[in-house]
Amino acid sequence: MEYEPVIGLEVHAQLLTESKMFCSCHANYAGAAPNTHVCPVCLGMPGVLPSINKKAVEYTVMTALALNCAIPEFSKFDRKNYPYPDLMKGYQISQYDMPFSHDGWVQVEGEDGQASRVGITRVHLEEDTAKLLHVTDENGQNYSLVDVNRGGVPLMEIVSAPDIRTPQEARFYLIKLRAILQALGVSTGNMEEGSFRCDANVSIRPKGREEFGTKTEVKNMNSFRAVQRALEYEIKRQAEVLNGGGRIVQETRGWVEDRGITVSQRSKEYAHDYRYFPEPDLPPMVLTREWVDGLRDRLPELPDARRDRFVSEYGLRLEDAALMTNSRATADFFEGTVKLFSQPRAVSNWMQSELFRLLKDGEGDVAETKVTPEMLAELLSLMDKGTINARTGKEVFEEMFTTGARAAEIVKEKGLAQISDTAHLEVVVADVLKNNPQAVADYRSGKGNALAFLMGQVMKLTRGQANPGVVNKLLRDRLG
Ligand SMILES: [Zn+2]
């Protein structure tokens, strides 16, 4: 039986506001001691009143506009009740039936450059929960600690329609979404730090059937790659269950990264009744058309537009431009380098092959490397002028990446400058030809790859520093 996967993603992104959602505590709690960013409001004390963070509303509506959503005129907050110890008040302030936005879409390009549209069901605003830390003491006693620093931080939820059909498309959707949030400056989009979290709903159905199968919800992925792998695993698992005559149980499953599997966490057969009701302590909101239009006018250049500009302004191929704009930091790095070294294709190629490789396949953050656009431009200039060859360039780049030293310094210190001096290279070439009579004979009998072998020998003797163009010419001249 051939199955078609149906995937929908829920993303929670912390907003980069100064203060929390309903109180004036600092929202940036990174590195702070537990329970130091708290006040009676976010601790859920009796008798306190929340007040709405206007910036958070602005950021949410900006995101919704960037995702082509409709913005209704009226909106409100609701209480979502559920019993869990990370909720200080016993409920979370969220949005139920009147969110800030609904019915948008985002364009996602696959690896083949083929574009598809993924629907956005809604973008709404809520507050983050406190963090629980589960501990086992020396007597084997289990207990939990609560850190409320995270409690009350503005949290935007972006719900996609079940339009995604492959795990890879899910990853590309997330990359595009992150790039949009970064371009807007509303979230860091950092998955490893937990400021950008993704839950995936996935089901499978026989190919050609309209009706959805029973879905499971997969949680605990902390990288884009993990989302793709978890979905691949879950789709395969569901197909095996169905092929074995079983049925899929609606449940939440957790991704276990080091084992590469999902495990059942809790059954959702009897869906939670969250008992939503309108938040009585906050007034309903009116989003005037003037205010919404003002935000729309102030939207910055978004990733799709920036990608298209990279094609028209720098002559990049579409797929290269897409890679150069998959995060704001990457795009800024590219443009910063091109300003100083005006060969955009060379910059893009180098970033894709060398920088991305060192950054764990492009999942690492360009903004966190020791290499700056100035430093890369300098390295590319040294290669362009012939001071070092491409092979040495890679070596120097790795050193720059690890130590943060400048290319010229590394070249000088390690004596890596390219050898273009013909007299010097002639001696080496003569030596190589004398010591490799078999390869010389092979070349003369028409075996072209013998030349590559001889080139390799010259490179070896010059520690990779010979100018390949000069060596090639010398070898061909000598071999006649
Ligand atoms: Zn507070």
Coordinates of C-alpha atoms and ligand atoms in Angstrom, one line a residue:
M1 CA 0.0 0.0 0.0
E2 CA 1.4 3.4 -0.9
Y3 CA 0.7 6.2 1.6
E4 CA 0.7 9.9 1.5
P5 CA 1.8 11.8 4.6
V6 CA -0.2 14.8 5.8
I7 CA 1.8 17.2 8.0
G8 CA 0.8 20.3 9.9
L9 CA 3.2 22.3 12.1
E10 CA 2.7 24.4 15.2
V11 CA 5.5 26.8 15.9
H12 CA 5.9 28.7 19.2
A13 CA 8.2 31.7 19.0
Q14 CA 9.3 33.9 21.9
L15 CA 9.0 37.5 21.0
L16 CA 12.0 39.9 21.4
T17 CA 10.2 42.4 23.6
E18 CA 11.9 44.3 26.4
S19 CA 9.3 43.2 29.0
K20 CA 7.0 40.2 29.5
M21 CA 3.5 39.9 28.0
F22 CA 1.4 41.1 30.9
C23 CA 3.8 42.7 33.4
S24 CA 7.0 44.8 33.3
C25 CA 9.5 42.1 34.2
H26 CA 12.4 41.8 31.8
A27 CA 11.7 39.2 29.1
N28 CA 15.3 38.4 28.5
Y29 CA 16.1 35.9 31.2
A30 CA 19.0 34.1 29.5
G31 CA 21.6 33.3 32.0
A32 CA 19.7 34.8 35.0
A33 CA 19.4 33.0 38.3
P34 CA 16.1 31.1 38.7
N35 CA 13.1 33.2 39.8
T36 CA 14.8 36.6 39.5
H37 CA 12.7 37.9 36.6
V38 CA 9.4 37.6 38.5
C39 CA 6.7 39.8 40.1
P40 CA 3.3 39.3 41.6
V41 CA 1.6 39.4 38.1
C42 CA 3.7 36.6 36.5
L43 CA 3.8 34.7 39.7
G44 CA 0.0 34.6 39.6
M45 CA -0.6 36.1 43.0
P46 CA -4.3 36.8 43.9
G47 CA -5.7 40.2 43.2
V48 CA -3.2 41.3 40.6
L49 CA -4.2 42.6 37.1
P50 CA -2.4 42.0 33.8
S51 CA -1.8 44.7 31.2
I52 CA -1.2 44.1 27.5
N53 CA 2.3 44.5 26.0
K54 CA 1.6 46.6 23.0
K55 CA 4.9 45.8 21.3
A56 CA 4.0 42.1 21.4
V57 CA 0.7 42.7 19.7
E58 CA 2.6 44.8 17.1
Y59 CA 5.1 42.0 16.5
T60 CA 2.4 39.4 16.2
V61 CA 0.4 41.4 13.7
M62 CA 3.5 42.2 11.7
T63 CA 4.3 38.5 11.5
A64 CA 0.7 37.8 10.4
L65 CA 1.0 40.4 7.7
A66 CA 4.3 39.0 6.5
L67 CA 2.5 35.6 6.3
N68 CA -0.3 37.1 4.2
C69 CA -2.9 36.6 6.9
A70 CA -6.2 38.5 7.3
I71 CA -6.3 40.7 10.4
P72 CA -9.8 41.0 11.9
E73 CA -10.9 44.3 13.4
F74 CA -11.8 42.7 16.8
S75 CA -9.7 40.4 18.9
K76 CA -9.6 39.2 22.5
F77 CA -7.6 37.2 25.0
D78 CA -9.0 34.0 26.6
R79 CA -8.1 31.9 29.6
K80 CA -7.0 28.4 28.7
N81 CA -7.5 26.2 31.8
Y82 CA -5.5 23.0 32.3
P83 CA -3.9 21.5 35.3
Y84 CA -0.2 21.6 35.1
P85 CA 2.4 22.9 37.6
D86 CA 4.1 25.2 35.0
L87 CA 1.1 27.5 35.1
M88 CA 1.3 29.9 37.9
K89 CA -2.4 31.0 37.7
G90 CA -3.8 27.6 36.9
Y91 CA -4.6 28.9 33.4
Q92 CA -2.7 30.4 30.5
I93 CA -3.8 33.7 28.8
S94 CA -4.0 32.8 25.1
Q95 CA -6.4 33.4 22.2
Y96 CA -9.2 31.0 21.4
D97 CA -11.9 32.0 18.9
M98 CA -10.8 35.6 18.0
P99 CA -7.1 35.5 17.3
F100 CA -5.1 38.4 15.9
S101 CA -5.1 36.8 12.4
H102 CA -6.2 33.9 10.2
D103 CA -5.9 32.4 6.8
G104 CA -2.5 33.3 5.4
W105 CA 0.1 31.4 3.4
V106 CA 3.8 31.2 2.9
Q107 CA 5.8 30.1 -0.1
V108 CA 8.3 27.3 0.4
E109 CA 10.9 26.2 -2.1
G110 CA 12.0 22.5 -2.2
E111 CA 15.5 21.4 -2.9
D112 CA 14.6 21.2 -6.6
G113 CA 13.6 24.9 -6.6
Q114 CA 9.9 23.9 -7.0
A115 CA 7.8 26.2 -5.0
S116 CA 4.7 25.2 -3.0
R117 CA 2.3 27.2 -0.8
V118 CA 1.7 26.2 2.8
G119 CA -1.5 27.6 4.4
I120 CA -1.3 29.5 7.7
T121 CA -4.3 28.8 9.8
R122 CA -3.7 31.5 12.3
V123 CA -1.0 33.5 14.2
H124 CA -2.0 34.3 17.8
L125 CA -0.4 35.6 20.9
E126 CA -0.1 34.0 24.4
E127 CA 2.2 33.8 27.3
D128 CA 5.0 31.3 27.9
T129 CA 4.8 28.9 30.8
A130 CA 7.3 28.5 33.6
K131 CA 10.1 25.9 33.3
L132 CA 10.1 22.7 35.3
L133 CA 13.3 21.0 36.2
H134 CA 13.0 17.4 37.2
V135 CA 15.6 16.3 39.7
T136 CA 16.6 13.1 41.5
D137 CA 18.4 13.6 44.8
E138 CA 21.1 11.4 46.3
N139 CA 18.5 9.3 48.1
G140 CA 16.8 8.5 44.8
Q141 CA 13.9 10.9 45.6
N142 CA 12.3 12.5 42.6
Y143 CA 11.0 16.1 42.7
S144 CA 10.5 19.1 40.5
L145 CA 11.7 22.6 40.7
V146 CA 9.9 25.6 39.1
D147 CA 11.7 28.5 37.4
V148 CA 9.2 31.3 36.6
N149 CA 11.7 33.5 34.7
R150 CA 10.2 32.1 31.4
G151 CA 6.6 32.4 32.7
G152 CA 4.8 35.3 31.1
V153 CA 7.3 35.9 28.2
P154 CA 5.3 36.8 25.0
L155 CA 4.8 33.7 22.9
M156 CA 3.5 33.8 19.4
E157 CA 1.9 30.7 18.0
I158 CA 1.9 30.1 14.2
V159 CA -0.3 27.2 13.1
S160 CA 0.1 25.8 9.6
A161 CA -2.6 24.1 7.6
P162 CA -2.1 20.4 7.0
D163 CA -0.6 21.2 3.6
I164 CA 2.8 19.8 4.1
R165 CA 3.5 16.4 2.3
T166 CA 7.1 15.5 3.1
P167 CA 9.4 15.7 6.1
Q168 CA 11.8 17.7 3.9
E169 CA 9.1 20.2 3.0
A170 CA 8.5 20.6 6.8
R171 CA 12.1 21.5 7.3
F172 CA 12.1 24.0 4.4
Y173 CA 8.9 25.5 5.8
L174 CA 10.6 26.0 9.2
I175 CA 13.7 27.6 7.6
K176 CA 11.5 30.0 5.7
L177 CA 9.5 30.9 8.8
R178 CA 12.6 31.5 10.8
A179 CA 14.0 33.7 8.1
I180 CA 10.8 35.8 8.1
L181 CA 10.8 36.2 11.9
Q182 CA 14.5 37.3 11.8
A183 CA 13.9 39.7 8.9
L184 CA 11.1 41.3 11.0
G185 CA 13.3 41.4 14.0
V186 CA 10.5 39.8 16.2
S187 CA 12.3 36.6 17.3
T188 CA 15.8 35.1 17.3
G189 CA 14.3 31.9 15.8
N190 CA 16.8 29.9 17.8
M191 CA 15.6 26.3 18.1
E192 CA 18.5 25.0 20.2
E193 CA 17.9 27.6 22.9
G194 CA 14.1 26.9 22.8
S195 CA 13.0 30.4 21.7
F196 CA 11.6 28.7 18.5
R197 CA 9.8 25.4 19.2
C198 CA 8.0 23.1 16.8
D199 CA 5.3 20.4 17.4
A200 CA 4.3 18.4 14.4
N201 CA 1.0 16.7 13.6
V202 CA 1.4 13.8 11.2
S203 CA -0.9 11.2 9.7
I204 CA -0.8 9.1 6.6
R205 CA -3.5 8.1 4.2
P206 CA -3.7 5.8 1.2
K207 CA -2.6 7.7 -1.9
G208 CA -5.5 9.3 -3.7
R209 CA -7.8 9.3 -0.7
E210 CA -9.3 12.6 0.6
E211 CA -10.1 11.7 4.1
F212 CA -7.3 12.2 6.7
G213 CA -5.9 9.3 8.8
T214 CA -5.6 9.4 12.6
K215 CA -2.8 11.8 13.5
T216 CA -0.1 11.8 16.2
E217 CA 1.6 14.8 17.6
V218 CA 5.4 14.7 17.7
K219 CA 7.3 16.9 20.2
N220 CA 10.8 17.5 21.6
M221 CA 12.7 18.2 18.4
N222 CA 15.4 20.8 18.9
S223 CA 16.7 21.4 15.4
F224 CA 15.3 21.5 11.9
R225 CA 17.1 18.3 11.0
A226 CA 15.5 16.6 14.1
V227 CA 12.1 17.7 12.8
Q228 CA 12.8 16.1 9.5
R229 CA 14.2 12.9 11.0
A230 CA 11.3 12.6 13.5
L231 CA 8.7 12.9 10.8
E232 CA 10.5 10.4 8.6
Y233 CA 10.5 7.9 11.5
E234 CA 6.9 8.6 12.4
I235 CA 5.6 8.1 8.9
K236 CA 7.5 4.8 8.6
R237 CA 6.2 3.7 12.0
Q238 CA 2.6 4.5 11.1
A239 CA 2.8 2.7 7.7
E240 CA 4.2 -0.4 9.5
V241 CA 1.3 -0.3 12.0
L242 CA -1.3 -0.1 9.3
N243 CA 0.4 -2.7 7.1
G244 CA 0.4 -5.0 10.0
G245 CA -3.3 -4.7 10.4
G246 CA -3.2 -2.4 13.4
R247 CA -4.6 1.1 13.9
I248 CA -3.0 4.4 14.8
V249 CA -3.7 5.7 18.2
Q250 CA -4.2 9.4 18.6
E251 CA -1.4 10.4 21.0
T252 CA 1.5 12.6 21.7
R253 CA 4.9 11.1 21.0
G254 CA 8.3 12.4 22.0
W255 CA 11.3 12.4 19.7
V256 CA 14.4 10.7 21.3
E257 CA 17.3 12.2 19.4
D258 CA 20.1 9.8 20.3
R259 CA 17.9 6.7 19.6
G260 CA 16.3 8.2 16.5
I261 CA 12.8 7.1 17.5
T262 CA 9.5 8.5 18.8
V263 CA 8.0 7.1 22.0
S264 CA 4.4 7.4 23.3
Q265 CA 4.1 10.1 25.9
R266 CA 0.4 10.4 26.5
S267 CA -2.8 9.2 24.9
K268 CA -5.0 11.8 23.4
E269 CA -7.9 9.5 22.6
Y270 CA -10.0 11.7 24.8
A271 CA -9.0 15.1 23.6
H272 CA -8.4 17.6 26.4
D273 CA -11.2 20.0 27.1
Y274 CA -9.2 23.1 27.9
R275 CA -12.3 25.0 29.1
Y276 CA -11.5 28.3 27.4
F277 CA -13.4 31.4 28.4
P278 CA -12.9 35.1 27.7
E279 CA -10.2 36.7 29.9
P280 CA -12.2 39.0 32.2
D281 CA -9.2 41.1 33.3
L282 CA -8.4 42.3 29.8
P283 CA -10.6 44.4 27.5
P284 CA -11.4 43.1 24.0
M285 CA -9.2 44.8 21.4
V286 CA -9.9 46.9 18.4
L287 CA -7.2 46.8 15.7
T288 CA -8.0 49.9 13.7
R289 CA -7.4 49.7 9.9
E290 CA -5.0 52.8 10.1
W291 CA -2.9 51.0 12.7
V292 CA -2.7 47.8 10.7
D293 CA -2.0 49.7 7.4
G294 CA 0.8 51.6 9.2
L295 CA 2.4 48.3 10.3
R296 CA 2.1 46.9 6.7
D297 CA 3.8 50.0 5.3
R298 CA 6.7 49.6 7.7
L299 CA 7.4 45.9 7.0
P300 CA 11.1 45.5 6.1
E301 CA 12.4 43.6 3.1
L302 CA 11.2 40.0 3.6
P303 CA 13.3 36.9 2.6
D304 CA 11.5 36.2 -0.7
A305 CA 12.0 39.8 -1.8
R306 CA 15.6 39.8 -0.7
R307 CA 16.2 36.5 -2.5
D308 CA 14.8 37.9 -5.7
R309 CA 16.9 41.0 -5.3
F310 CA 20.1 38.9 -4.9
V311 CA 19.2 37.3 -8.3
S312 CA 18.6 40.7 -10.1
E313 CA 21.3 42.8 -8.3
Y314 CA 24.1 40.2 -7.9
G315 CA 23.3 37.8 -10.7
L316 CA 23.1 34.8 -8.4
R317 CA 21.2 31.7 -9.5
L318 CA 17.8 31.4 -7.8
E319 CA 18.8 28.3 -5.8
D320 CA 22.0 30.1 -4.6
A321 CA 20.0 33.2 -3.7
A322 CA 17.6 31.1 -1.7
L323 CA 20.5 29.6 0.3
M324 CA 22.0 33.0 0.8
T325 CA 18.7 34.3 2.3
N326 CA 17.8 31.3 4.5
S327 CA 18.6 33.3 7.6
R328 CA 19.0 37.0 8.2
A329 CA 22.5 36.5 9.4
T330 CA 23.5 34.6 6.3
A331 CA 22.1 37.3 4.0
D332 CA 23.7 40.1 6.0
F333 CA 27.0 38.2 5.9
F334 CA 26.8 37.7 2.1
E335 CA 26.0 41.4 1.4
G336 CA 28.6 42.6 3.8
T337 CA 31.3 40.5 2.0
V338 CA 30.1 41.5 -1.5
K339 CA 30.5 45.2 -0.5
L340 CA 34.2 44.6 0.0
F341 CA 34.9 41.9 -2.6
S342 CA 32.6 42.5 -5.6
Q343 CA 32.4 39.0 -7.0
P344 CA 29.0 37.8 -5.6
R345 CA 29.1 34.3 -7.1
A346 CA 32.5 33.6 -5.7
V347 CA 31.3 34.8 -2.3
S348 CA 28.2 32.7 -2.5
N349 CA 30.1 29.6 -3.6
W350 CA 32.7 30.0 -0.8
M351 CA 30.0 30.4 1.8
Q352 CA 28.1 27.4 0.6
S353 CA 31.0 25.1 0.3
E354 CA 33.4 26.2 3.1
L355 CA 31.4 28.2 5.6
F356 CA 28.3 26.0 5.7
R357 CA 30.4 22.9 6.0
L358 CA 32.1 24.2 9.1
L359 CA 28.7 25.4 10.4
K360 CA 27.2 21.9 10.6
D361 CA 25.6 21.8 7.2
G362 CA 24.2 25.3 7.5
E363 CA 22.3 24.7 10.7
G364 CA 24.8 26.6 12.8
D365 CA 24.5 30.4 13.1
V366 CA 26.6 32.5 10.8
A367 CA 26.3 35.4 13.3
E368 CA 28.2 33.3 15.9
T369 CA 31.3 32.6 13.8
K370 CA 34.6 34.3 14.4
V371 CA 34.9 35.1 10.7
T372 CA 33.5 38.5 9.7
P373 CA 32.6 39.6 6.2
E374 CA 35.8 41.8 6.3
M375 CA 37.9 38.7 7.0
L376 CA 36.3 36.6 4.2
A377 CA 36.6 39.4 1.7
E378 CA 40.3 39.7 2.6
L379 CA 40.8 35.9 2.1
L380 CA 39.0 35.9 -1.3
S381 CA 41.1 38.9 -2.4
L382 CA 44.3 37.0 -1.5
M383 CA 43.1 34.1 -3.7
D384 CA 42.0 36.4 -6.4
K385 CA 45.4 38.1 -6.6
G386 CA 47.1 34.7 -6.6
T387 CA 48.9 35.2 -3.3
I388 CA 47.5 31.9 -2.2
N389 CA 45.8 29.1 -4.2
A390 CA 42.3 27.7 -3.6
R391 CA 43.6 24.7 -1.7
T392 CA 45.6 26.8 0.7
G393 CA 42.6 29.1 0.9
K394 CA 40.6 26.3 2.4
E395 CA 43.2 25.6 4.9
V396 CA 43.6 29.3 5.9
F397 CA 39.8 29.6 6.2
E398 CA 39.6 26.7 8.6
E399 CA 42.2 28.3 10.7
M400 CA 40.3 31.7 10.6
F401 CA 37.1 29.9 11.6
T402 CA 38.8 28.2 14.6
T403 CA 41.0 31.0 15.8
G404 CA 39.5 34.2 14.4
A405 CA 42.9 35.2 13.0
R406 CA 43.1 37.2 9.8
A407 CA 44.0 35.5 6.5
A408 CA 47.1 37.7 5.7
E409 CA 48.5 37.0 9.2
I410 CA 48.0 33.2 8.8
V411 CA 49.6 33.2 5.4
K412 CA 52.6 35.2 6.6
E413 CA 53.1 33.3 9.9
K414 CA 52.8 29.9 8.3
G415 CA 54.7 30.8 5.1
L416 CA 51.7 29.7 3.0
A417 CA 52.0 32.1 0.1
Q418 CA 51.6 30.5 -3.3
I419 CA 54.7 29.6 -5.2
S420 CA 54.4 31.1 -8.7
D421 CA 58.1 31.5 -9.2
T422 CA 58.8 29.5 -12.4
A423 CA 62.5 28.9 -11.7
H424 CA 61.7 27.4 -8.4
L425 CA 58.8 25.3 -9.7
E426 CA 60.9 24.1 -12.7
V427 CA 63.3 22.4 -10.3
V428 CA 60.4 20.6 -8.5
V429 CA 58.8 19.5 -11.8
A430 CA 62.0 18.1 -13.1
D431 CA 62.4 16.1 -9.9
V432 CA 58.9 14.7 -10.1
L433 CA 59.3 13.7 -13.7
K434 CA 62.6 11.9 -13.0
N435 CA 61.1 10.0 -10.0
N436 CA 57.9 8.9 -11.8
P437 CA 58.9 7.3 -15.1
Q438 CA 55.8 5.1 -15.1
A439 CA 53.4 8.1 -14.9
V440 CA 55.4 9.9 -17.6
A441 CA 55.1 6.8 -19.9
D442 CA 51.3 6.6 -19.1
Y443 CA 50.8 10.2 -20.0
R444 CA 52.6 9.8 -23.3
S445 CA 50.5 6.7 -24.1
G446 CA 47.4 8.9 -23.8
K447 CA 46.3 8.3 -20.2
G448 CA 45.1 11.8 -19.2
N449 CA 44.8 11.1 -15.5
A450 CA 48.6 10.6 -15.3
L451 CA 48.9 14.4 -15.5
A452 CA 46.7 14.8 -12.4
F453 CA 48.9 12.3 -10.6
L454 CA 52.0 14.3 -11.5
M455 CA 50.3 17.5 -10.5
G456 CA 49.6 15.9 -7.1
Q457 CA 53.2 15.0 -6.7
V458 CA 54.3 18.6 -7.3
M459 CA 51.7 19.8 -4.8
K460 CA 52.9 17.4 -2.3
L461 CA 56.5 18.5 -2.5
T462 CA 55.4 22.2 -2.3
R463 CA 53.0 21.5 0.6
G464 CA 50.1 22.5 -1.7
Q465 CA 51.4 25.9 -2.3
A466 CA 52.4 25.7 -6.0
N467 CA 50.4 27.8 -8.4
P468 CA 48.4 25.1 -10.2
G469 CA 48.3 27.1 -13.4
V470 CA 52.0 27.5 -13.6
V471 CA 52.7 23.8 -12.7
N472 CA 50.2 22.6 -15.3
K473 CA 51.9 24.6 -18.0
L474 CA 55.4 23.5 -16.9
L475 CA 54.3 19.8 -16.9
R476 CA 52.7 20.0 -20.3
D477 CA 55.7 21.8 -21.8
R478 CA 58.1 19.2 -20.4
L479 CA 56.0 16.2 -21.4
G480 CA 55.6 17.6 -24.9
Ligands
ZN1 ZN 6.4 39.8 36.1

